[in-house]
Amino acid sequence: MTPEEEGPAPFIGRSIPRVEDDRLLRGQGRFIDDLQIEGMLEVAFLRSPVAHARIHEVDLTAAAGLPGVVAVYNAAALVGRVEPLLNSEELRIPEGIRSTIDPVVRIQPMPLLASGEVNYVGQAIAMVVAESRYLAEDALEVIDVRYDELPAVIDPEAALEEGSPRVLLEAEDNIGIHLEHGTGDVDQALRSAAVIVEDTFASQRYVPSPMECRGIVAHRDPFSGRLTVWSNTQTPHRVRGHIASCLGLPADDVHVVAVDVGGGFGQKGILVVEELLIPLVAQDLGRPVRWTEDRQENLTAGSHAREQIHHITAAADESGRLLAVRDRFVVNLGARNMVGLVVPYNSLCHLIGPYRVPNVQIEATGALTNTMFTSPYRGAGRPEATFAMERIMDRLAAKLEMEPAELRARNVVTPQEMPYQTGLLDRRGLTQQYDSGDYPEMLDRAVKMIDLPRVRTEQQKARVDGRYVGVGFAMYLEATALGPFEGAKVSVLPSGRIRIHTGAPSQGQGHRTTFVQIAADALGVEMGEIELVAGDTATIPFGVGTIASRALVTAENAIHQAAVLVRQRILDSAAELMEVDPADLEIADNQVVVKGSPGSAMSLAELMRAIPMTQGGSGRDGLSEVSYFQPPNYATSSGLHAVVVEVQPATGRVEILDYVVVHEAGRIVNPQIADAQIVGGTAQGIGGALLEHMQYDEAGQPVTSTFMDYRLPTVDTVPDIRLAEVVCPSPTNALGVKGLGEGGAVGPPAALANAVEDALSPFGVVIHSCPLTPDRLWALLRAGRATER
Amino acid sequence: MNEPTADLNHPQLPRRPLGPPLSEPSCWHDIRVTVNGAPVCAQVESRLLLVDFLRHRLGLTGTHVGCEQGSCGACTILVDGVGVRSCLTLAVQADGSDVRTVESLAESGELNRLQRAFHEEHGMQCGFCTPGILMSMTALEESSEVIDDDAIMEHLGGNLCRCTGYVNIRNAARRACLRERSRPVDEGADRDA
Ligand code: FES
Ligand code: FES
């Protein structure tokens, strides 16, 4: 049954104002650094100042004697106590991928504190626990470490060369991942192609940079003896599992609570060593302990992202129909392979995006380097793939002398072809299938919104005046609703109010509003009567978390299922007590009412009170249900960014004249929140296209370790963004919803690079990478002018 | 709702450096500040940051720390009516001044116009940057500057937000501060669905 057939849904689809705002506007949020527990200790880490070295004895004696220092730890203090960190959930290789593709995936577990060798600047070597952060940092100054420096490898392609120094002494080489996958026969297709273009397109290294850095508080509760951990994680149940196995505790004795989280974007979605060390210290000392990451730590030793180099070839017939795509790409994994195939495989299975490509061959290699490790960041491999694919599409259009929008129109999969199979395997190792979408309509809308014919006319006129205007498109898909499951518990409380528990917490996405909208519809009660508690492991046994554009689809469907069951329980048990047929009852104003006779009613509170007094009956287990939703397939969202820019050749400055995003993400639960997710993601993508670049020098020193050097977009970077929406409800779930959290960030680098290249086409400039800073563009222009002469 | 802001004269709030202190007593200072209208006398070590004094000694955790490098604006507060980065200010520097934090804004218990505008325009997601932005805008509202779009952009220029992409922040700031206009000058994220 589709939701439409159930009658009008009052809350889904409405821009309900957010219930979370009030507290936050008053300064009464509870972020990790806001927690105050009597007697709490603070932790500071000594981190490696060099990219690669052998380290000899870490002398803690002087530090231990300083005022306020309570404990000091080095690797030796952990020997025999804890295992190195492995993100086991991310490292599992699905059976289909193993049997068909047989990838090389080498894992290098991360020691909680470095012993013997450091492999990147920022690696934790020692930990000081003191009465305050000031005193803990003082003690770092007197810790003595001797470093015997080793050669550092920073460039991922250099790392793969024969004879390159090893990044990790115990590894056999610098390869973390290698796989090849494809469909059809690319060589054959290339032989018959009318046009072939090939080029190299690279995505630079980013730092996700949530405004709140990471943090964790751990405390052994003196009453229960259980360990309580507050973390600003995106995945509390996973954190619980890791802490429990690290400390040898039953998972039930570790209680993880996600507090208010100041943005995550993936950086808070993977486990880091600090998340294990702080609970360990709390167990050891029997006192509450906190670590709050500072910004320099976050920029250098919080996880990094993106950095990929794609050598891509596209072939087409004379009318522009794609015949084949071949891509050989290298991912810079950093000092260890921490998340296995997640990012490279996501790049692989999003590369061809909305296009029909009969022959595909992709080779992915993950290189180890002496840099911070990389992990998923909003988009997680999609922006990098999209940058390569959408850039080569524009190169192909240029070669065919065809309007880039027209080339795209000739190649996109049509709604009639849905569900569409690409011939590749998806991340689960199953046949990749797009469930729904309308890519021709999206193109049409974008072309109309920016008024492409007018832009082309103005472009010509502007050139006469020495002004350079260009237009760029970028299309992408987003396989959302990653499994394996998410759960929800919906309960009627003694007061008659409803409480929902789920494992997927919010880092700003507004779950307390959107999740409650779904429950209110399913239960037939007002939103004000329902509250959400998300990310508290004591309240629901299992959960996955808020990553990979999955929370809305997986958690909301779980909530929907559980709420439908609870509604039926309410009606059944009320019917027994009121001695009527459940079909004659309805829920209105938090009461169970006999249809047509509003006088005969029972409030939910009365019902709750009556249940314990009644023997047997439908309500005997209480009015509460737990339900888990397992997505049967990915729900494929899509987006199209169209941007018009003007570039000043004299300075290399890029000005955005118009920015349009057409998106398709199934049925929209809360349009205002959904739009804001798209805009927020787009702003992050624009940041990467124009400003952001995490850089190392040749010795492996990070040179962008403050926000002065790692430049985030500010209020004047991001233009007003015009949005349009195409709706194709997903057949993969009862609500018809799809995820959209990451999409906005995927399009901007490709769209802006395409637009800038178009603007500068009279100079013969080709854009191979971002950010498109004035100095980089100026250098390209100078080189372009030189070849012109 | 309507929780009063922290009672700054609550006997349990530490007035003196807690043991062990951050520095020798010879480097302690007596300061008198007015915080959100309440007089506060305290002893602080010379190196204690104003933001840590507010957050950890006075329990006013609405002021956030996003960078401790002076570059994100999350820690913005008002000192004598001027927007100041409390992560780059020592507590002792605030001696004798009037300090206001985000906790002071909903004076009557109701959200003020600026706060309401951020709610209505969905000018916040995680809300971590929001207190700093509200205080930057309050500084503008209370200044003698002409409040036009340029002034708003200028004042927002020092605050980073990673979630919203700024579009709704601009709309909220315009809605609250450009009094004579009922709608923001720019429609921002137009829907064309
Ligand atoms: S915390 Fe003060 S400016 Fe960032
Ligand atoms: S709302 Fe999250 S940083 Fe601004």
mmCIF file of C-alpha atoms and ligand atoms in Angstrom, chain B residues 64-75 85 87, ligand 1:
data_model
loop_
_atom_site.group_PDB
_atom_site.id
_atom_site.type_symbol
_atom_site.label_atom_id
_atom_site.label_comp_id
_atom_site.label_asym_id
_atom_site.label_seq_id
_atom_site.Cartn_x
_atom_site.Cartn_y
_atom_site.Cartn_z
ATOM 1 C CA HIS B 64 31.201 28.035 22.291
ATOM 2 C CA VAL B 65 34.787 27.379 21.318
ATOM 3 C CA GLY B 66 35.209 26.483 17.661
ATOM 4 C CA CYS B 67 38.885 27.168 17.105
ATOM 5 C CA GLU B 68 40.680 28.963 19.960
ATOM 6 C CA GLN B 69 42.548 30.676 17.137
ATOM 7 C CA GLY B 70 40.383 33.746 16.746
ATOM 8 C CA SER B 71 39.121 32.700 13.355
ATOM 9 C CA CYS B 72 35.656 31.161 13.702
ATOM 10 C CA GLY B 73 33.663 33.628 15.784
ATOM 11 C CA ALA B 74 31.824 30.943 17.788
ATOM 12 C CA CYS B 75 33.076 32.497 21.017
ATOM 13 C CA ARG B 85 36.349 36.962 20.677
ATOM 14 C CA CYS B 87 38.976 32.866 23.092
HETATM 15 S S1 FES C 1 36.737 30.044 19.269
HETATM 16 FE FE1 FES C 1 37.157 32.118 19.314
HETATM 17 S S2 FES C 1 37.206 32.663 17.267
HETATM 18 FE FE2 FES C 1 36.966 30.512 17.189
#
